[in-house]
Tab-separated table of N, CA, C and O in Angstrom:
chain	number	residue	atom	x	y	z
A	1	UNK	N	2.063	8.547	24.953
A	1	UNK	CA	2.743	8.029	23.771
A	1	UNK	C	3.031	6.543	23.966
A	1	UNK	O	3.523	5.941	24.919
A	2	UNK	N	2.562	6.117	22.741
A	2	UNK	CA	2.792	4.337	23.116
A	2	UNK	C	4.509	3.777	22.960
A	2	UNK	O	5.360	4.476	22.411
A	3	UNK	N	4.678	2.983	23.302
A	3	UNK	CA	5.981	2.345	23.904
A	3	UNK	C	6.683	2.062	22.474
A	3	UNK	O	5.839	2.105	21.579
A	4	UNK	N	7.967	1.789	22.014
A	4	UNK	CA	8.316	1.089	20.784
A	4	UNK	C	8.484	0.035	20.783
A	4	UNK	O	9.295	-0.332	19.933
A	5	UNK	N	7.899	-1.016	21.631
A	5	UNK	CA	7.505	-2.356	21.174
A	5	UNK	C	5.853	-2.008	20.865
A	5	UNK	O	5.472	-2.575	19.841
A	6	UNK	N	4.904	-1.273	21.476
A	6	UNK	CA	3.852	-1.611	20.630
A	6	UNK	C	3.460	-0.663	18.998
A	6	UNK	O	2.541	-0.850	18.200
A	7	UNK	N	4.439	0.224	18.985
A	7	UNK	CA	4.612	0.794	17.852
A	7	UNK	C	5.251	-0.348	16.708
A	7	UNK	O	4.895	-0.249	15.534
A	8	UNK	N	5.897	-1.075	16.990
A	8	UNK	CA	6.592	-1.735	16.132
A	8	UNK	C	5.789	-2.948	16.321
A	8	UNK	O	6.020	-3.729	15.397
A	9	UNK	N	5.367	-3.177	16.736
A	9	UNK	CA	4.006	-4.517	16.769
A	9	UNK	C	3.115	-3.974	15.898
A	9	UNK	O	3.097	-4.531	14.801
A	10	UNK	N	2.225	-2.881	16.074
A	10	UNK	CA	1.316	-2.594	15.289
A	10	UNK	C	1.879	-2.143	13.270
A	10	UNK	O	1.223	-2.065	12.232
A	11	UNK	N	3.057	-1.998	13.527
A	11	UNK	CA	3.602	-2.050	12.364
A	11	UNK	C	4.004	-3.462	11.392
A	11	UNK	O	3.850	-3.695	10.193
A	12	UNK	N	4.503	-4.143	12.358
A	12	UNK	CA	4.467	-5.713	11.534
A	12	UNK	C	3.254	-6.487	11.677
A	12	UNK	O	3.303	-7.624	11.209
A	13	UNK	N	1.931	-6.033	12.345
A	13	UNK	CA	1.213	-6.290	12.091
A	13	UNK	C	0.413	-6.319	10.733
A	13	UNK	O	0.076	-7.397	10.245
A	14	UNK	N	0.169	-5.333	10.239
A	14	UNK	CA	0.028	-4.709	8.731
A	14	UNK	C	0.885	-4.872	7.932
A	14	UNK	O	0.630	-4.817	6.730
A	15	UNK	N	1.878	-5.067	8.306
A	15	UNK	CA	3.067	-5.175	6.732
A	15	UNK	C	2.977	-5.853	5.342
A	15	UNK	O	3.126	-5.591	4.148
A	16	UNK	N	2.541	-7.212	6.445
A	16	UNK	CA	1.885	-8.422	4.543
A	16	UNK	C	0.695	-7.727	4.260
A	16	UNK	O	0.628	-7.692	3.032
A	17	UNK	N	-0.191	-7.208	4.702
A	17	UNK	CA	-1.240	-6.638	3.695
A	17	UNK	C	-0.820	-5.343	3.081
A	17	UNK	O	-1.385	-4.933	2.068
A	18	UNK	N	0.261	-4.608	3.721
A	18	UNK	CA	0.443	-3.561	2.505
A	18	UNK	C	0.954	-4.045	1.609
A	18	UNK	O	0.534	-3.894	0.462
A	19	UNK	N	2.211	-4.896	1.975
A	19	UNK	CA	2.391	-5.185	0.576
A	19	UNK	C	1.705	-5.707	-0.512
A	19	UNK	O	1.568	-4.969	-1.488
A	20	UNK	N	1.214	-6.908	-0.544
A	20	UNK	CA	0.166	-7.399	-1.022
A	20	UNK	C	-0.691	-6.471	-1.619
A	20	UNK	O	-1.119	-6.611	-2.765
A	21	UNK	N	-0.993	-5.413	-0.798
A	21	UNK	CA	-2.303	-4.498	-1.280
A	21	UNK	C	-1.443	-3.593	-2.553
A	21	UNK	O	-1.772	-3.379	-3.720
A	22	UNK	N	-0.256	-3.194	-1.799
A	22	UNK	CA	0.774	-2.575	-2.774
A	22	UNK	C	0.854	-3.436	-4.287
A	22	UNK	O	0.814	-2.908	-5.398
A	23	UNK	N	0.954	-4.618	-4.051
A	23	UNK	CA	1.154	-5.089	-5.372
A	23	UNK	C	0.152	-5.443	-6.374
A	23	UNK	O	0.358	-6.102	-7.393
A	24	UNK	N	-1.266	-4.798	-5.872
A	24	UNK	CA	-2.230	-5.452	-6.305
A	24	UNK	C	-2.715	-4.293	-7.139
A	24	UNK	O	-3.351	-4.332	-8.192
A	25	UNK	N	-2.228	-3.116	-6.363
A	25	UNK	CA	-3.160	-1.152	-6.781
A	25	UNK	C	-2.259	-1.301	-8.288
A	25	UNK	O	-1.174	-1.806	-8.579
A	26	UNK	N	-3.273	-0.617	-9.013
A	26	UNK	CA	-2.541	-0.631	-10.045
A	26	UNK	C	-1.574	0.707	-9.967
A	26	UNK	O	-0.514	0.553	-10.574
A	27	UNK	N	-1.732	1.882	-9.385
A	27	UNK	CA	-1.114	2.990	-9.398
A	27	UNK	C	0.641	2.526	-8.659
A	27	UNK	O	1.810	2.797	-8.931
A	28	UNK	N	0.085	1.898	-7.874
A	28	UNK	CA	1.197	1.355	-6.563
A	28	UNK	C	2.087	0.326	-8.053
A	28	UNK	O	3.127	0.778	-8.534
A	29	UNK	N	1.599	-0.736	-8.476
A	29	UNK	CA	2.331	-1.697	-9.191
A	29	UNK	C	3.011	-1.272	-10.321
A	29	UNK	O	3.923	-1.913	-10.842
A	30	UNK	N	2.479	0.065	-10.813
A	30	UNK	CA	3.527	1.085	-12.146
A	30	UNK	C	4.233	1.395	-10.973
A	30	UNK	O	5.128	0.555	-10.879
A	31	UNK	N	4.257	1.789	-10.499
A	31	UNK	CA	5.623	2.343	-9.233
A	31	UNK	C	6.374	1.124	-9.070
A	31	UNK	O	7.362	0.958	-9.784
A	32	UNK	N	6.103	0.414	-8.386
A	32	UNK	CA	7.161	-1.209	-8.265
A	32	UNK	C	7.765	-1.081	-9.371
A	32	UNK	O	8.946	-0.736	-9.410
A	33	UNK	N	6.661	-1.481	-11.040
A	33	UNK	CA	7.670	-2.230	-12.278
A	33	UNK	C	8.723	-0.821	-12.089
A	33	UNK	O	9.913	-1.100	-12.237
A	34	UNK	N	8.574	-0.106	-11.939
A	34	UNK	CA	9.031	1.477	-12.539
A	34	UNK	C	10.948	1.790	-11.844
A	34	UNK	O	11.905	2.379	-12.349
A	35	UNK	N	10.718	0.843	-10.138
A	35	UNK	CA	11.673	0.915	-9.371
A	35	UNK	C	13.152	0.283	-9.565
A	35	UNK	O	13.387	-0.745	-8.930
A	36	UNK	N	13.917	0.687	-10.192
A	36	UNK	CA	15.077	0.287	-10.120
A	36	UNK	C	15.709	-0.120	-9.154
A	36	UNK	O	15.303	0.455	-8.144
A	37	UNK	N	17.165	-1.412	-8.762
A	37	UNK	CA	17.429	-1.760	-7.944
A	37	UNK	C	17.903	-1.125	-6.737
A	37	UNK	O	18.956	-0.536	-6.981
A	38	UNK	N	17.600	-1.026	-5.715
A	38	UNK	CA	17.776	-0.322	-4.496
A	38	UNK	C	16.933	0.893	-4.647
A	38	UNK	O	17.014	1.479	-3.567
A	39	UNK	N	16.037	1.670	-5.586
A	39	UNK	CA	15.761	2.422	-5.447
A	39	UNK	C	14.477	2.298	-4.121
A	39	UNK	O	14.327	1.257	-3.482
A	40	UNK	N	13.690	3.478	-3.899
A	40	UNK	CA	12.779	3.093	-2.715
A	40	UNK	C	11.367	3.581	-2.786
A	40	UNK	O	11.277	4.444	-3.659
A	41	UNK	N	10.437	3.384	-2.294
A	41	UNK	CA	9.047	4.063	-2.354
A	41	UNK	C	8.446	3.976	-0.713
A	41	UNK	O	8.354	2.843	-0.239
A	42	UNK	N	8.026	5.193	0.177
A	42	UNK	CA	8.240	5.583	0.947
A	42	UNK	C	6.810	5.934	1.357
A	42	UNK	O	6.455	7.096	1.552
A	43	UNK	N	6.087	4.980	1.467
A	43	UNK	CA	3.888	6.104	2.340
A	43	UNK	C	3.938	7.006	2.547
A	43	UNK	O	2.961	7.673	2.205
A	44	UNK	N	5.425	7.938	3.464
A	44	UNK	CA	4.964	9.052	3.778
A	44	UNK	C	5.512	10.183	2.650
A	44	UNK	O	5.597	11.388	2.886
A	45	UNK	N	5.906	9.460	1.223
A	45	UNK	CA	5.571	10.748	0.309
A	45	UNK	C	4.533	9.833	-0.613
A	45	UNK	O	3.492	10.481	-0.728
A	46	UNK	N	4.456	8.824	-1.166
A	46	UNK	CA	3.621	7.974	-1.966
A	46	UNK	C	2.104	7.878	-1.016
A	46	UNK	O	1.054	7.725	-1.640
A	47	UNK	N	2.085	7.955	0.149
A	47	UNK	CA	0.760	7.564	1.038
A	47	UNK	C	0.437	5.906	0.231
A	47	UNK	O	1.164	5.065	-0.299
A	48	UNK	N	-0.868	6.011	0.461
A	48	UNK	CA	-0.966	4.235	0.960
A	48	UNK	C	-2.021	3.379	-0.401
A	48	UNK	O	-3.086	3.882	-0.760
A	49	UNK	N	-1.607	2.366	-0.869
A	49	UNK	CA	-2.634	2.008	-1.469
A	49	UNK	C	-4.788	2.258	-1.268
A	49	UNK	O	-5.224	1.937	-0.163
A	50	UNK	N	-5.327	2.528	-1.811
A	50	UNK	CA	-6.566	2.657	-1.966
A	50	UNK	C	-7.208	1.384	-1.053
A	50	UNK	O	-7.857	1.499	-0.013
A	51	UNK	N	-6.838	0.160	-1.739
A	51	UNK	CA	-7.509	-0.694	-0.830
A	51	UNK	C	-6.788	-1.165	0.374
A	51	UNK	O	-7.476	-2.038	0.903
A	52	UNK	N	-5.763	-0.968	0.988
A	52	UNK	CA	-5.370	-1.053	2.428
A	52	UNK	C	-6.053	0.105	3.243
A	52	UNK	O	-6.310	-0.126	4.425
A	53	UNK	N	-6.274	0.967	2.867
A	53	UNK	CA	-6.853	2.467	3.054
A	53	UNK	C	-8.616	2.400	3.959
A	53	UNK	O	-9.137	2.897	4.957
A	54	UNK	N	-9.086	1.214	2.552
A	54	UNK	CA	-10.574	1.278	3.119
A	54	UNK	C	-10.469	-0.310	3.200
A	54	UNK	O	-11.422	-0.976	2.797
A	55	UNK	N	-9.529	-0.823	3.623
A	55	UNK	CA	-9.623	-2.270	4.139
A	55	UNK	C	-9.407	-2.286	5.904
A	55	UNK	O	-10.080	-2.882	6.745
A	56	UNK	N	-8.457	-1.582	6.046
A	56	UNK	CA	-8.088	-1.200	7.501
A	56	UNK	C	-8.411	0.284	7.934
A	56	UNK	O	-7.466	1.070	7.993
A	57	UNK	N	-9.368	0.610	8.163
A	57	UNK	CA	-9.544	2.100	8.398
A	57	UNK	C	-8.526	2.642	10.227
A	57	UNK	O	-7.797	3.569	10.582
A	58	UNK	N	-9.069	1.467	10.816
A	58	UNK	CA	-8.380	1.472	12.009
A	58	UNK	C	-6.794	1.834	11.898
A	58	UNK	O	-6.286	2.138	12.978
A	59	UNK	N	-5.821	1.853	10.620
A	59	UNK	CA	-4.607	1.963	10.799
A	59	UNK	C	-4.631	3.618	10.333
A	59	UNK	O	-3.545	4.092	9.998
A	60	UNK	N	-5.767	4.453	10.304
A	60	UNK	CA	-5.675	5.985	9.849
A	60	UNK	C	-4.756	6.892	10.684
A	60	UNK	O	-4.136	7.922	10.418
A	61	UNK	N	-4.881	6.193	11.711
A	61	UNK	CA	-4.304	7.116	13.219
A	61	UNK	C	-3.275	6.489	14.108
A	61	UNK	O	-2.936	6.785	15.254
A	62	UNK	N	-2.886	5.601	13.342
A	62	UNK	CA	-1.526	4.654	13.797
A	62	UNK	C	-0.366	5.455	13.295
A	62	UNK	O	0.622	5.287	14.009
A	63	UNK	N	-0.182	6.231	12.345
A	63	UNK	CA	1.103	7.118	11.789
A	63	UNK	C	1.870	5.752	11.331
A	63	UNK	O	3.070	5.807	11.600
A	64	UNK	N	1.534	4.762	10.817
A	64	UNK	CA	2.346	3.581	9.769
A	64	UNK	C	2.566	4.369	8.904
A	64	UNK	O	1.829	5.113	8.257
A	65	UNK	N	4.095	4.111	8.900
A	65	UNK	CA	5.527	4.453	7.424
A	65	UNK	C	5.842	3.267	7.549
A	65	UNK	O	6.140	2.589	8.533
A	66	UNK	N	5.706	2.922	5.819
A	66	UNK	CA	6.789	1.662	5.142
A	66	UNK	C	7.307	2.109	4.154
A	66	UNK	O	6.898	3.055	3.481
A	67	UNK	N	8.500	1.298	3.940
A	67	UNK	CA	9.003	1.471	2.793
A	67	UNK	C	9.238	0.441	1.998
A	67	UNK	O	9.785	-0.555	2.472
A	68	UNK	N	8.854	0.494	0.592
A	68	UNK	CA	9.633	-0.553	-0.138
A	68	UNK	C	10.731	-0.923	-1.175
A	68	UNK	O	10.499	-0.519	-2.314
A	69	UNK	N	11.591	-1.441	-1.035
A	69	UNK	CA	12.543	-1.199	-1.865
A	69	UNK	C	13.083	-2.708	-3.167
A	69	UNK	O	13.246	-3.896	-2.891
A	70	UNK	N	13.218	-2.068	-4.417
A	70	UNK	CA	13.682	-3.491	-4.934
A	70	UNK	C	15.260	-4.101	-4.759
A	70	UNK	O	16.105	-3.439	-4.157
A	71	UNK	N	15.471	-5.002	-5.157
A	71	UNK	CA	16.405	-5.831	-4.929
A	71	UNK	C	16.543	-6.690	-5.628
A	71	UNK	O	15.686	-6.998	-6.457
A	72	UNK	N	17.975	-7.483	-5.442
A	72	UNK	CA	18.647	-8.672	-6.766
A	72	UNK	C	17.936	-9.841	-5.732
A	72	UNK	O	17.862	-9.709	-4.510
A	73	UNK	N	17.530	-10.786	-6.361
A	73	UNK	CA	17.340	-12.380	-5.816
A	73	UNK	C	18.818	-12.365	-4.940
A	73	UNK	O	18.672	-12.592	-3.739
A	74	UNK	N	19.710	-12.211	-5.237
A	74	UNK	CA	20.771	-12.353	-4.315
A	74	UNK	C	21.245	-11.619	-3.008
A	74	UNK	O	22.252	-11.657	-2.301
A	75	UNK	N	19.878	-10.830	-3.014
A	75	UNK	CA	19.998	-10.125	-1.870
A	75	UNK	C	18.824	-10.623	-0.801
A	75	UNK	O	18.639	-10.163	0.326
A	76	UNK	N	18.112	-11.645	-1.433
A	76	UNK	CA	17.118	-11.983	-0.562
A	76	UNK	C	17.380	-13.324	0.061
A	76	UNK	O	17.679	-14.330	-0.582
A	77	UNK	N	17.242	-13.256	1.377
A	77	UNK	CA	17.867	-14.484	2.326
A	77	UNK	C	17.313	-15.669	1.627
A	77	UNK	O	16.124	-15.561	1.327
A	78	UNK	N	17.830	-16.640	1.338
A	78	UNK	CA	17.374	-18.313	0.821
A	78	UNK	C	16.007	-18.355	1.555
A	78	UNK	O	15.033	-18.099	0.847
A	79	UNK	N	15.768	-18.650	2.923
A	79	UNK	CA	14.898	-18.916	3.599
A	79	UNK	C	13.830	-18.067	2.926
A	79	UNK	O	12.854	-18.765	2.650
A	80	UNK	N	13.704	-16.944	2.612
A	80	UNK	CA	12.298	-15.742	2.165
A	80	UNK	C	12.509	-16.864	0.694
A	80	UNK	O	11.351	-16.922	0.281
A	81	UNK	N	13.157	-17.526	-0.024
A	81	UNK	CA	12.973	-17.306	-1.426
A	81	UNK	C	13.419	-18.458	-1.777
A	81	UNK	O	14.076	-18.627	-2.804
A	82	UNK	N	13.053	-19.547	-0.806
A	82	UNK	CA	13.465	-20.810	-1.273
A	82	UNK	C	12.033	-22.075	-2.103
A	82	UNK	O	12.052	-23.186	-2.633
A	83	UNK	N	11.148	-21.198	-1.821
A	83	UNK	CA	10.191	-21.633	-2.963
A	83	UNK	C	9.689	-20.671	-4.727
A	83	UNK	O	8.841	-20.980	-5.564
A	84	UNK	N	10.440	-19.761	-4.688
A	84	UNK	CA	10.025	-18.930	-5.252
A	84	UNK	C	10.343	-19.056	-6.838
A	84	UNK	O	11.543	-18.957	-7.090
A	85	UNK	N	9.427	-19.271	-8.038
A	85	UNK	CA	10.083	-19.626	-9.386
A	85	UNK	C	10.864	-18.304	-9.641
A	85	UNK	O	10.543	-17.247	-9.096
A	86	UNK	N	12.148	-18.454	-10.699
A	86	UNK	CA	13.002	-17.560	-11.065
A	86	UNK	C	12.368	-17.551	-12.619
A	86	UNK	O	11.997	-18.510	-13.295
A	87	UNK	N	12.379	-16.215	-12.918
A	87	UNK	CA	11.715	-16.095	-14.504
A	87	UNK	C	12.486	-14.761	-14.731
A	87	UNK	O	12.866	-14.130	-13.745
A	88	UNK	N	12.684	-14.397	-15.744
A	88	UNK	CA	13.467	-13.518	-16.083
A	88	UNK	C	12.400	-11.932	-15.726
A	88	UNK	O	12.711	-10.824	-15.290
A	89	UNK	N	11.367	-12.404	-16.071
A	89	UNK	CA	10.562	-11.077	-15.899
A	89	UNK	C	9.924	-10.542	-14.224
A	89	UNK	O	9.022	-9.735	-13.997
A	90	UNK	N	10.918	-11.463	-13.066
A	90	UNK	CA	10.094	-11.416	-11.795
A	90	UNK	C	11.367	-10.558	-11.278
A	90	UNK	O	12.586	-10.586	-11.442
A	91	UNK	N	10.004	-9.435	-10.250
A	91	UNK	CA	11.241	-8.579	-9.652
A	91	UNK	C	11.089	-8.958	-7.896
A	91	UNK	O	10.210	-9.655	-7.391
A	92	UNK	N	11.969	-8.424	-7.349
A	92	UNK	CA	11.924	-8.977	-6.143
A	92	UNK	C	11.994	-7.658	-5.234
A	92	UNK	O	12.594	-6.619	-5.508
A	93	UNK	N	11.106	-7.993	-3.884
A	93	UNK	CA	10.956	-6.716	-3.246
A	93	UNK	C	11.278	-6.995	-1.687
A	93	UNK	O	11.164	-8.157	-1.298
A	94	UNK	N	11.675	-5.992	-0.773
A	94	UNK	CA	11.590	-5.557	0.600
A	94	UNK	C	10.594	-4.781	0.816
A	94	UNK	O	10.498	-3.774	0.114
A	95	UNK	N	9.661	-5.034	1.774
A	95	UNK	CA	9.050	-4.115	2.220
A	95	UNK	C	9.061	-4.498	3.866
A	95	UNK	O	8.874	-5.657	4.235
A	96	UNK	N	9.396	-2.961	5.180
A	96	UNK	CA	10.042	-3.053	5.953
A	96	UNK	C	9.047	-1.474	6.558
A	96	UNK	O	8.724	-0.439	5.975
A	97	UNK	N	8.867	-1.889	7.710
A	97	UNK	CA	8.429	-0.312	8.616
A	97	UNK	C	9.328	0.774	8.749
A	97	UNK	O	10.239	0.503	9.531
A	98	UNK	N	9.376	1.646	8.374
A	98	UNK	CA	10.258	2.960	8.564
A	98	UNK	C	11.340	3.127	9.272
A	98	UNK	O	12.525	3.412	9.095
A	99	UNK	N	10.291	2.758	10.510
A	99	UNK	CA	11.146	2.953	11.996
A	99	UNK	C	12.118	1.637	12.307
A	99	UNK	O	13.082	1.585	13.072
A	100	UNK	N	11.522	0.529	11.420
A	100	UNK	CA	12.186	-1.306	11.926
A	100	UNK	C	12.603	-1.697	10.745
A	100	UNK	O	12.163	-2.706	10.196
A	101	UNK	N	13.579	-0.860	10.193
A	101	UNK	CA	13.983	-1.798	8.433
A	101	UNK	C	14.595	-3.674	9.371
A	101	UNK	O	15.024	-4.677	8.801
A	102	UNK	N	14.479	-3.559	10.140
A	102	UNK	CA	15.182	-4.991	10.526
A	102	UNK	C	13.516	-6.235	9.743
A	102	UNK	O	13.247	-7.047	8.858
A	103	UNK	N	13.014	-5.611	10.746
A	103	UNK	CA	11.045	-5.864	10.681
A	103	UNK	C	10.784	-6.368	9.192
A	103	UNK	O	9.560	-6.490	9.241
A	104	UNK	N	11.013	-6.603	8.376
A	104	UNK	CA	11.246	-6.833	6.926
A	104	UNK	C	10.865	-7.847	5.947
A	104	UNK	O	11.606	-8.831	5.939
A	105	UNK	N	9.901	-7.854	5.124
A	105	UNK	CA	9.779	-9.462	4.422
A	105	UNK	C	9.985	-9.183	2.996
A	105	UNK	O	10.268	-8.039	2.640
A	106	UNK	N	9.888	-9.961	2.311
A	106	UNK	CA	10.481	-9.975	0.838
A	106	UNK	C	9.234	-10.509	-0.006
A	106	UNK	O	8.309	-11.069	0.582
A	107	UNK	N	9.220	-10.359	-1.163
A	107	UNK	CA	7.988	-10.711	-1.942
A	107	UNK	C	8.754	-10.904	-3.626
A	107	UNK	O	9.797	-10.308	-3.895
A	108	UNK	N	8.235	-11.571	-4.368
A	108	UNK	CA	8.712	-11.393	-5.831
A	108	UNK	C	7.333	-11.977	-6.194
A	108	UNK	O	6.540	-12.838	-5.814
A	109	UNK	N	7.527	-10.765	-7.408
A	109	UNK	CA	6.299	-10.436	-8.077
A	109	UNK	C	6.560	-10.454	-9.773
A	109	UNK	O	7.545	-9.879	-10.236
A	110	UNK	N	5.396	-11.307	-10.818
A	110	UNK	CA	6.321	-11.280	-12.007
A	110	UNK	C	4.702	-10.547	-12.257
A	110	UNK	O	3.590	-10.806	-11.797
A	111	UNK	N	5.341	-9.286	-13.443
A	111	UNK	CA	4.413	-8.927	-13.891
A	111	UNK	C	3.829	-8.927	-14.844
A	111	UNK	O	2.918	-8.114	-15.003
A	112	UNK	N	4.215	-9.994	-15.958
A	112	UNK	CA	3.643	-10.663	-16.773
A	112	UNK	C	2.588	-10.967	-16.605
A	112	UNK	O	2.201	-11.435	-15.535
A	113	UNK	N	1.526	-10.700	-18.053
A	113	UNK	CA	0.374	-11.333	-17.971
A	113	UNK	C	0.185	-12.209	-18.484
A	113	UNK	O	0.192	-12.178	-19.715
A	114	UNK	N	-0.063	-13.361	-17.820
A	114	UNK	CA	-0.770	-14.895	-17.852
A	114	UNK	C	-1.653	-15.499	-18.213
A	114	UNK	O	-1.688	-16.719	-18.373
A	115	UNK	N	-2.985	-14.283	-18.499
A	115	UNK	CA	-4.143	-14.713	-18.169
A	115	UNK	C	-4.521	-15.126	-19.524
A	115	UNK	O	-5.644	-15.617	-19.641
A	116	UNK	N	-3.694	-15.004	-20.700
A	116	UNK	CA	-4.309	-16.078	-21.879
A	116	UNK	C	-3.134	-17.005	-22.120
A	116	UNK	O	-3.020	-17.374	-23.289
A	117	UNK	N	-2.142	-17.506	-21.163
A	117	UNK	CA	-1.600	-18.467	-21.296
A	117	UNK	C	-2.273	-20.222	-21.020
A	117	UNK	O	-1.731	-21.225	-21.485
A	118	UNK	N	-3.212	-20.227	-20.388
A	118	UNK	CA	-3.677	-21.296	-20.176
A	118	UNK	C	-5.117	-21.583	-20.140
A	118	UNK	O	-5.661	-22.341	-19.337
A	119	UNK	N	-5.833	-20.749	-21.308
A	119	UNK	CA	-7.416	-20.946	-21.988
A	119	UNK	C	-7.836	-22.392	-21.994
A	119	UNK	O	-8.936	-22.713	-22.443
């Protein structure tokens, strides 16, 4: 059995691409808009986005649990969110390894679509 520093290494290793991948699946991103504040979404009942899945096959047999949870801008440290535009329609997220909620980064995501704002 591997040690819990390399369990928790191989876990913040992957973290920015789940999320990322998380925010990208469309199944995964109705779940985000869907999440109320503090509520949570959990891999080991949701399992894992599609494309982290067949992007990292190597993490099949690692047993990675994350969780992600939303949150107020005021819960996210200045430092994670000191470039970040404020828009009324952007939600803001934790996503954190199971075992290391310390392990943790933040993301805000607006889910507005843009794409005929600037033809």
């Amino acid at each position: 059995m591997a040690n819990q520093r390399i369990i928790k290494k191989r876990h913040t290793n992957y973290l920015g691409d789940f999320l990322v991948d998380a925010s990208q699946d469309d199944n995964w991103k109705k779940k985000l808009q869907q999440l109320q504040i503090e509520d949570k979404l959990d891999t080991a009942q949701e399992g894992f986005p599609e494309y982290f899945a067949a992007s990292f096959p190597e993490t099949a047999d690692m047993q990675l649990q994350y969780c992600i949870e939303r949150v107020n801008l005021d819960d996210v440290p200045r430092v994670a969110a000191c470039w970040w535009p404020i828009e009324e329609n952007t939600h803001y997220y934790i996503a954190y390894p199971a075992q290391f909620p310390r392990a943790s980064i933040y993301m805000a995501i607006d889910f507005d679509d843009h794409s005929g704002c600037c033809g």
